Short mmCIF file of C-alpha atoms in Angstrom, two decimals:
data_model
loop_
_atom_site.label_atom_id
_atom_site.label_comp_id
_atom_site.label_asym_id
_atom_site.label_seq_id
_atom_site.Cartn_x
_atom_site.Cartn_y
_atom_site.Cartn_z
CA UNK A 1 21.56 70.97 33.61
CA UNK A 2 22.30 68.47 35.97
CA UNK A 3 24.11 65.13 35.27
CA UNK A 4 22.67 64.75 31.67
CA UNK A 5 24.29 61.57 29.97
CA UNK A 6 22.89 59.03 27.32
CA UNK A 7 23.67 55.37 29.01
CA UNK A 8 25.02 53.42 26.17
CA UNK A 9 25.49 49.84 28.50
CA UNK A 10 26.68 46.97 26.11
CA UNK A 11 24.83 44.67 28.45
CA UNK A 12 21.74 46.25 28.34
CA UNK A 13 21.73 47.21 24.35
CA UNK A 14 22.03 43.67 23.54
CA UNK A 15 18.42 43.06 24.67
CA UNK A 16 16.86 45.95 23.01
CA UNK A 17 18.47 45.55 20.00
CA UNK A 18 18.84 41.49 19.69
CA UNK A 19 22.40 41.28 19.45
CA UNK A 20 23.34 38.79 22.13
CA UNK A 21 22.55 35.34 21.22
CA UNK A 22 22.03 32.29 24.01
CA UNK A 23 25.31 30.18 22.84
CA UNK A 24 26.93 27.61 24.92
CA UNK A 25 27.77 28.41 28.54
CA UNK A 26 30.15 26.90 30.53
CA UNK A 27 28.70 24.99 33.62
CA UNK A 28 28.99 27.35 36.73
CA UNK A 29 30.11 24.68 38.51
CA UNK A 30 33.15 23.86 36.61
CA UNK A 31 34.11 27.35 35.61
CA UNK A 32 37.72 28.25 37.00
CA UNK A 33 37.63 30.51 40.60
CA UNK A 34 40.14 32.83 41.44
CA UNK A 35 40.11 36.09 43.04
CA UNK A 36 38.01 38.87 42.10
CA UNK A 37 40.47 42.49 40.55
CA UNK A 38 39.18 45.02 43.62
CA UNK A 39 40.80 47.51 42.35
CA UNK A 40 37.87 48.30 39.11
CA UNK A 41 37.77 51.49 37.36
CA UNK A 42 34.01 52.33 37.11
CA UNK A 43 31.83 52.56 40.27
CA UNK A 44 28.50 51.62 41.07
CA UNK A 45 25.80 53.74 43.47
CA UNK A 46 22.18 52.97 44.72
CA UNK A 47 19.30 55.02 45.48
CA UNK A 48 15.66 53.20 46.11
CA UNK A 49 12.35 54.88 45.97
CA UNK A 50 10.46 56.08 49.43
CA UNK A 51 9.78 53.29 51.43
CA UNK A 52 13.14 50.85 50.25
CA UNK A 53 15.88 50.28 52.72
CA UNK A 54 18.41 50.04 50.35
CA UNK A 55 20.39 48.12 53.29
CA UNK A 56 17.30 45.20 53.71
CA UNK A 57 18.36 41.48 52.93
CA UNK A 58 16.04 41.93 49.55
CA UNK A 59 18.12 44.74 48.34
CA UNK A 60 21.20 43.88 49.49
CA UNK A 61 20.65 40.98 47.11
CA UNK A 62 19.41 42.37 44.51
CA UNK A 63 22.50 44.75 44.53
CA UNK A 64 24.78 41.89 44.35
CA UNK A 65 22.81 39.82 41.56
CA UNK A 66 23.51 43.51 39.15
CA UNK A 67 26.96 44.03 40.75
CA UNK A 68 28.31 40.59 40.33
CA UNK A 69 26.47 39.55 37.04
CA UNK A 70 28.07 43.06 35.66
CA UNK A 71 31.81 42.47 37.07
CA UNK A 72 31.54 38.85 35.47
CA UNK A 73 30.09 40.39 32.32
CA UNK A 74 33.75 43.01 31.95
CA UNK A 75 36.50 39.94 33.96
CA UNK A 76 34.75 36.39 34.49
CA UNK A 77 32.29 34.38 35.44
CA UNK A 78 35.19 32.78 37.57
CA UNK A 79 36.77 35.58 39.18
CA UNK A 80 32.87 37.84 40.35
CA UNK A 81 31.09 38.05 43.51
CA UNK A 82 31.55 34.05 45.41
CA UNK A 83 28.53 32.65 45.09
CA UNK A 84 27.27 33.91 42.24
CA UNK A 85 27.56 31.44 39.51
CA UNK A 86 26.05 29.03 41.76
CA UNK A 87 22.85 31.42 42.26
CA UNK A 88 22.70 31.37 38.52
CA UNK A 89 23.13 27.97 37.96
CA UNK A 90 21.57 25.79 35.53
CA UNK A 91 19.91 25.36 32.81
CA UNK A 92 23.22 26.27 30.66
CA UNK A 93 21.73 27.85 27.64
CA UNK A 94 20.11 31.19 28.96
CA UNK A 95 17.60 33.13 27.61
CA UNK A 96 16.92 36.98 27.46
CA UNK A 97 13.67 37.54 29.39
CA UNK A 98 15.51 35.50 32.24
CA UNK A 99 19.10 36.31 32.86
CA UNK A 100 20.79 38.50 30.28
CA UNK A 101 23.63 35.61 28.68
CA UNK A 102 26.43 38.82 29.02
CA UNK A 103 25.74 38.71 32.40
CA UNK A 104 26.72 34.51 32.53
CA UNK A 105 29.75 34.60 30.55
CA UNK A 106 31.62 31.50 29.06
CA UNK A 107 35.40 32.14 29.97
CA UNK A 108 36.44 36.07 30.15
CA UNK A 109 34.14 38.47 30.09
CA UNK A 110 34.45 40.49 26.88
CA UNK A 111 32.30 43.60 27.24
CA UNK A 112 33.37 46.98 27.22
CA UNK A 113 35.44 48.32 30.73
CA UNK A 114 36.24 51.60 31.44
CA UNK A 115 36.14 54.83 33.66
CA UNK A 116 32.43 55.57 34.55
CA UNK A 117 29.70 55.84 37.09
CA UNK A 118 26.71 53.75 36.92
CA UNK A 119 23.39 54.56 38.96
CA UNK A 120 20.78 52.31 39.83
CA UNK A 121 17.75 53.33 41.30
CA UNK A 122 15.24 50.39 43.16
CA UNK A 123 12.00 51.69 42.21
CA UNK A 124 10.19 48.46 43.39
CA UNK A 125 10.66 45.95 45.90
CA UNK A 126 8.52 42.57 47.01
CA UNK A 127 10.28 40.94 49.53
CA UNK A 128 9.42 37.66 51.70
CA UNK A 129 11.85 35.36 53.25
CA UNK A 130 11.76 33.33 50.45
CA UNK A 131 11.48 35.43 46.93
CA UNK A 132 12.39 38.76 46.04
CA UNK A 133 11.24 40.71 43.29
CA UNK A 134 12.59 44.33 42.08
CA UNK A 135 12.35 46.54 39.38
CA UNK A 136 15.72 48.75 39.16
CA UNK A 137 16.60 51.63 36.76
CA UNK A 138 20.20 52.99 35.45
CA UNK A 139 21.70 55.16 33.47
CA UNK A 140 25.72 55.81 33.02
CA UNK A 141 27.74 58.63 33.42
CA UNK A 142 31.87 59.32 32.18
CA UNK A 143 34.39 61.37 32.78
CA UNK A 144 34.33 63.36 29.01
CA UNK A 145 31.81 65.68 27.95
CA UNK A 146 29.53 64.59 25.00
CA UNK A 147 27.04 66.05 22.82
CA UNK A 148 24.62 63.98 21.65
CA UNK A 149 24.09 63.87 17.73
CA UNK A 150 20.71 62.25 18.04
CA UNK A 151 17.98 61.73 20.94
CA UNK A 152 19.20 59.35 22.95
CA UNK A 153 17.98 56.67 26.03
CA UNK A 154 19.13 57.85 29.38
CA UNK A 155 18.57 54.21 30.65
CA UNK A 156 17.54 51.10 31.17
CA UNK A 157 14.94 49.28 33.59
CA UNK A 158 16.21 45.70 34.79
CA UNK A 159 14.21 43.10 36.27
CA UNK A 160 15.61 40.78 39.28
CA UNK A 161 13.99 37.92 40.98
CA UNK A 162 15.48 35.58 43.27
CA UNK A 163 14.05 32.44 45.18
CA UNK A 164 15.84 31.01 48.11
CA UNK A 165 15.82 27.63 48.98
CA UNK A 166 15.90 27.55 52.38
CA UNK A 167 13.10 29.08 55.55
CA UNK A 168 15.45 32.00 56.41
CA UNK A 169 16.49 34.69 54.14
CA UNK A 170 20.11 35.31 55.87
CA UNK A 171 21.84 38.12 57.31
CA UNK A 172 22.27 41.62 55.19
CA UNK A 173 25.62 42.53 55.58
CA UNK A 174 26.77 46.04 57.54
CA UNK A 175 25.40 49.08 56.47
CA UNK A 176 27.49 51.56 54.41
CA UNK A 177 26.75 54.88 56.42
CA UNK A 178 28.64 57.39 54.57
CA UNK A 179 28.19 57.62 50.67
CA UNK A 180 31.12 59.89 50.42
CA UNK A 181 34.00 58.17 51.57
CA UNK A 182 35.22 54.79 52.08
CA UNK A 183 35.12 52.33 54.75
CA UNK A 184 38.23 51.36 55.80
CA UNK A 185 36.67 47.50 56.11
CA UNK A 186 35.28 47.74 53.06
CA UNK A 187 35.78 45.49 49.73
CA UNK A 188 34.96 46.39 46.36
CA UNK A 189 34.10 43.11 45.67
CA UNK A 190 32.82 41.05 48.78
CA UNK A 191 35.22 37.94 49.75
CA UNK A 192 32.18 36.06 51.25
CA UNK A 193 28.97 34.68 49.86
CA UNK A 194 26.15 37.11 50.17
CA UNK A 195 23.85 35.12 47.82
CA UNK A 196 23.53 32.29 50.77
CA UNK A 197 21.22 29.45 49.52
CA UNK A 198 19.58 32.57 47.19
CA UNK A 199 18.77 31.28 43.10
CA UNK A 200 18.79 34.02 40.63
CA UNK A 201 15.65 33.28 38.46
CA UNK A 202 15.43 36.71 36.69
CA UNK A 203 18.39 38.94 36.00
CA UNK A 204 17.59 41.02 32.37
CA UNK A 205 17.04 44.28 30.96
CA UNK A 206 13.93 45.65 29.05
CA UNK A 207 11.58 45.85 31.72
CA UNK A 208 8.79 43.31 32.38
CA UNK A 209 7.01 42.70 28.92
CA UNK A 210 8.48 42.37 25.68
CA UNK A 211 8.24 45.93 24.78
CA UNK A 212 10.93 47.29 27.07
CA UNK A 213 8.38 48.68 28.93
CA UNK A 214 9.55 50.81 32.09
CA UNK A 215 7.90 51.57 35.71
CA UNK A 216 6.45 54.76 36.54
CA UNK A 217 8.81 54.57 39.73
CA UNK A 218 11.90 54.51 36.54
CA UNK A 219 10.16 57.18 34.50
CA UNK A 220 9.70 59.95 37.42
CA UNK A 221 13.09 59.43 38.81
CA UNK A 222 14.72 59.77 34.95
CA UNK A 223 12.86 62.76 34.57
CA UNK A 224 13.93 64.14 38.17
CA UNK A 225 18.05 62.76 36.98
CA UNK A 226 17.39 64.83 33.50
CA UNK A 227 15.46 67.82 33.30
CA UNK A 228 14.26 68.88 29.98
CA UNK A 229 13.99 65.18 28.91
CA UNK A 230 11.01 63.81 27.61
CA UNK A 231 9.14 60.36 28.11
CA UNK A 232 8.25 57.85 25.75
CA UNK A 233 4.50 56.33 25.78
CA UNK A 234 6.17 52.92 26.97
CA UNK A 235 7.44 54.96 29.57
CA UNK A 236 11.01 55.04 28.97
CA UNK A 237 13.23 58.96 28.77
CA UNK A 238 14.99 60.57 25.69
CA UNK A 239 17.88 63.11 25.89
CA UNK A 240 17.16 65.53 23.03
CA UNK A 241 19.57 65.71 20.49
CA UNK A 242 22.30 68.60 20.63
CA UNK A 243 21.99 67.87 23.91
CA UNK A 244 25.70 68.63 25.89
CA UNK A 245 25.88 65.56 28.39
CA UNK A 246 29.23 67.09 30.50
CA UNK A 247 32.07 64.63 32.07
CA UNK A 248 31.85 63.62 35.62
CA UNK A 249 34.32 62.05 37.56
CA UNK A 250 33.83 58.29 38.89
CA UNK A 251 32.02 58.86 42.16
CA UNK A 252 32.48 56.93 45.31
CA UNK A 253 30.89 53.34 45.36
CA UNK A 254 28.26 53.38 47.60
CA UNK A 255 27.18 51.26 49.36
CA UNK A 256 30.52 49.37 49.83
CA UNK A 257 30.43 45.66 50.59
CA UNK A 258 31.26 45.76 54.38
CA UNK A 259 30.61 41.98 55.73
CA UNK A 260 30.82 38.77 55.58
CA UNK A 261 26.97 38.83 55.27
CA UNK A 262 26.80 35.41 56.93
CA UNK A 263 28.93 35.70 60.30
CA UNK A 264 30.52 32.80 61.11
#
């Protein structure tokens, strides 16, 4: 039984189970900046449904809008990807159905950190040179074997858009060839700007309607990730209970950040 795990992301639980409130942010623009930590201990890799170059401007952005709004979600809104508390922005006071508030932290991040590997899967993409809109699935595996008690969600589909506000959509940075190994050139977190002039206009989990309701593109590939599974009528997949979910080590990132994005 291949790579069966129950995601249990803090980030993501929030919006299903109205924990996270909107609070007070800090203004982006005054938060402190300092380097990002490259050296994290969970890992992050992409797949995208038939069709999806996962190495196109759209998803290259969309990969950095999860990336960076989860690294400032575990460190800082002041230390994540450069550019990406400008693409957030204002207005201050975020709500749910348009960027997660975790993901916009004011000060250190505070959400759980740890050894795992998280997969996200682009299971839609619209993209122009001027607004990109995706529908990407996860779920989370760790290092220690667990049995679940009780049927549990594998994952969770997200929902990014992005507007840009200039007539060119930029440069996508340099293709990450090998998913096994690591780039010599390659950064864990990018030191350049690959947002551009990009805004971040949607960054949340729970799928597009207030019912958390998933894509098919999410639901086939869960089932595909998790045999013996089974799917919920809003389209989302349950791990049965008694279920042994066993320990994987952190994978490989893939795709690395290889860049800048925008050659000077």
């Amino acid at each position: 039984m291949a790579e069966l795990r129950a995601m249990v992301l803090p980030i993501s639980m929030c919006v299903l189970a109205s924990a996270c409130t909107t609070g007070s942010l800090q203004d982006p623009s005054t938060a402190p900046q300092s380097a990002p930590e490259q050296n994290v201990p969970y890992s992050q890799i992409w797949s995208a449904n038939s069709g999806i170059d996962l190495f196109s401007r759209g998803a290259e952005l969309v990969r950095a809008a999860l990336e960076a709004g989860t690294y400032a979600s575990y460190y800082s809104l002041g230390t994540t990807f450069p550019g990406y508390r400008d693409a957030v922005g204002g207005p201050l006071h975020f709500d749910d159905a348009e960027i997660l508030p975790a993901l916009v932290p004011n000060g250190r991040g505070d959400n759980e950190l740890g050894l795992w590997t998280d997969h996200y899967h682009i299971a839609s993409l619209t993209e122009t040179p001027t607004e990109i809109v995706a529908d990407v699935c996860d779920y989370r595996q760790r290092p220690t074997e667990v049995t679940k008690s009780s049927n549990a969600q594998v994952g969770f589909p997200w929902v990014v858009h992005l507007r840009n506000t200039t007539d060119t959509p930029g440069l996508p940075g340099i293709p990450d060839t090998d998913p096994d190994t690591s780039d010599p050139r390659a950064l864990r977190v990018p030191d350049w700007n690959v947002f551009g002039r990009w805004q971040i206009t949607k960054l949340h989990a729970g799928g597009r309607d207030w019912k958390g309701t998933a894509p098919e593109e999410c639901t086939n590939w869960w089932l595909q990730r998790f045999p013996g599974s089974n799917a919920t009528d809003d389209g989302n997949v349950l791990v049965p209970a008694g279920t042994v979910v066993p320990g994987v080590p952190v994978a490989q990132q893939y795709p690395e950040w290889i860049g800048p994005s925008e050659p000077q």
